[in-house]
C-alpha cells in the first residue's frame, strides 16, 4: 500500500525508545504496534498516518528532539509520517 493509516489509541513511553506504540484490537485483546512492525512489511508505504494520542512521545536526546515512534518508522525506511503530539478528541 502507498498509505497506512491508524485511527486508534496511542501508548506513549517517554523512557524506553521503541516502546511507544499504537494499539489495535487483536484476536486475544489489545495489540501494540511498534516501529519494529514497519521493518518487516512486505512492501514499503510512502506515508504512515498515526491518528492516535501522543504518538510523538519518546525519550529526549539533546537538542534534536525525541527518539519517538515517527522517527523510528522513518529509520525503518518509510519516508513520511504524520503523528499527533497531544490528545486527539
Coordinates of C-alpha atoms in Angstrom, one line a residue:
X1 CA 0.0 0.0 0.0
X2 CA 1.1 3.6 -0.6
X3 CA -0.5 4.9 2.7
X4 CA -1.0 3.1 6.0
X5 CA -3.5 4.9 8.3
X6 CA -4.0 4.0 12.0
X7 CA -7.0 5.6 13.7
X8 CA -6.7 4.2 17.2
X9 CA -5.2 4.7 20.7
X10 CA -1.6 5.6 21.4
X11 CA 0.5 4.1 24.1
X12 CA 3.4 6.5 24.8
X13 CA 6.6 5.6 26.6
X14 CA 8.9 8.6 27.4
X15 CA 11.7 6.4 28.9
X16 CA 12.4 3.5 26.6
X17 CA 12.9 4.1 22.9
X18 CA 11.0 1.6 20.8
X19 CA 8.1 1.1 23.3
X20 CA 5.7 3.9 22.1
X21 CA 3.0 2.2 20.1
X22 CA -0.4 2.4 18.5
X23 CA -2.9 -0.1 19.9
X24 CA -5.1 -2.2 17.7
X25 CA -7.6 -4.8 18.6
X26 CA -6.1 -8.3 18.1
X27 CA -7.8 -11.7 18.4
X28 CA -6.7 -12.0 22.0
X29 CA -7.1 -8.4 23.1
X30 CA -5.1 -5.2 22.6
X31 CA -2.1 -5.5 20.3
X32 CA 0.7 -2.8 20.4
X33 CA 2.1 -1.9 17.0
X34 CA 5.7 -0.5 17.4
X35 CA 8.2 0.6 14.8
X36 CA 9.5 -2.9 14.7
X37 CA 6.4 -4.0 12.7
X38 CA 7.3 -1.5 9.9
X39 CA 10.7 -3.0 9.4
X40 CA 9.1 -6.3 8.4
X41 CA 6.4 -5.2 5.9
X42 CA 6.4 -7.0 2.5
X43 CA 6.3 -3.6 0.7
X44 CA 7.2 -0.1 1.9
X45 CA 4.4 2.5 2.1
X46 CA 5.2 6.1 1.2
X47 CA 3.2 7.5 4.1
X48 CA 2.1 6.3 7.6
X49 CA -0.6 8.3 9.4
X50 CA -0.7 7.8 13.2
X51 CA -4.1 9.2 14.2
X52 CA -3.6 8.3 17.9
X53 CA -2.9 10.3 21.0
X54 CA 0.7 11.2 21.9
X55 CA 2.4 9.1 19.2
X56 CA 5.3 11.6 19.2
X57 CA 6.3 10.8 22.8
X58 CA 9.7 9.1 23.4
X59 CA 13.0 9.7 25.2
X60 CA 14.6 13.1 24.7
X61 CA 18.0 13.2 23.3
X62 CA 19.9 16.6 23.2
X63 CA 18.6 19.5 21.1
X64 CA 17.4 17.2 18.3
X65 CA 14.2 16.2 20.0
X66 CA 12.8 12.8 20.8
X67 CA 13.5 9.3 19.8
X68 CA 9.8 8.7 19.1
X69 CA 7.6 6.4 17.1
X70 CA 7.6 8.6 13.9
X71 CA 11.5 8.8 14.0
X72 CA 11.8 5.1 14.3
X73 CA 9.3 4.5 11.5
X74 CA 11.3 6.8 9.2
X75 CA 14.5 5.0 10.2
X76 CA 12.8 1.7 9.1
X77 CA 12.7 3.2 5.5
X78 CA 9.3 4.9 5.3
X79 CA 9.9 8.5 4.0
X80 CA 6.9 10.3 5.6
X81 CA 5.0 10.0 8.9
X82 CA 2.2 12.2 10.3
X83 CA 1.6 11.9 14.0
X84 CA 0.0 13.7 17.0
X85 CA 1.8 15.4 19.8
X86 CA -1.1 15.6 22.2
X87 CA -4.5 14.2 22.9
X88 CA -6.9 13.7 20.0
X89 CA -10.6 14.4 20.6

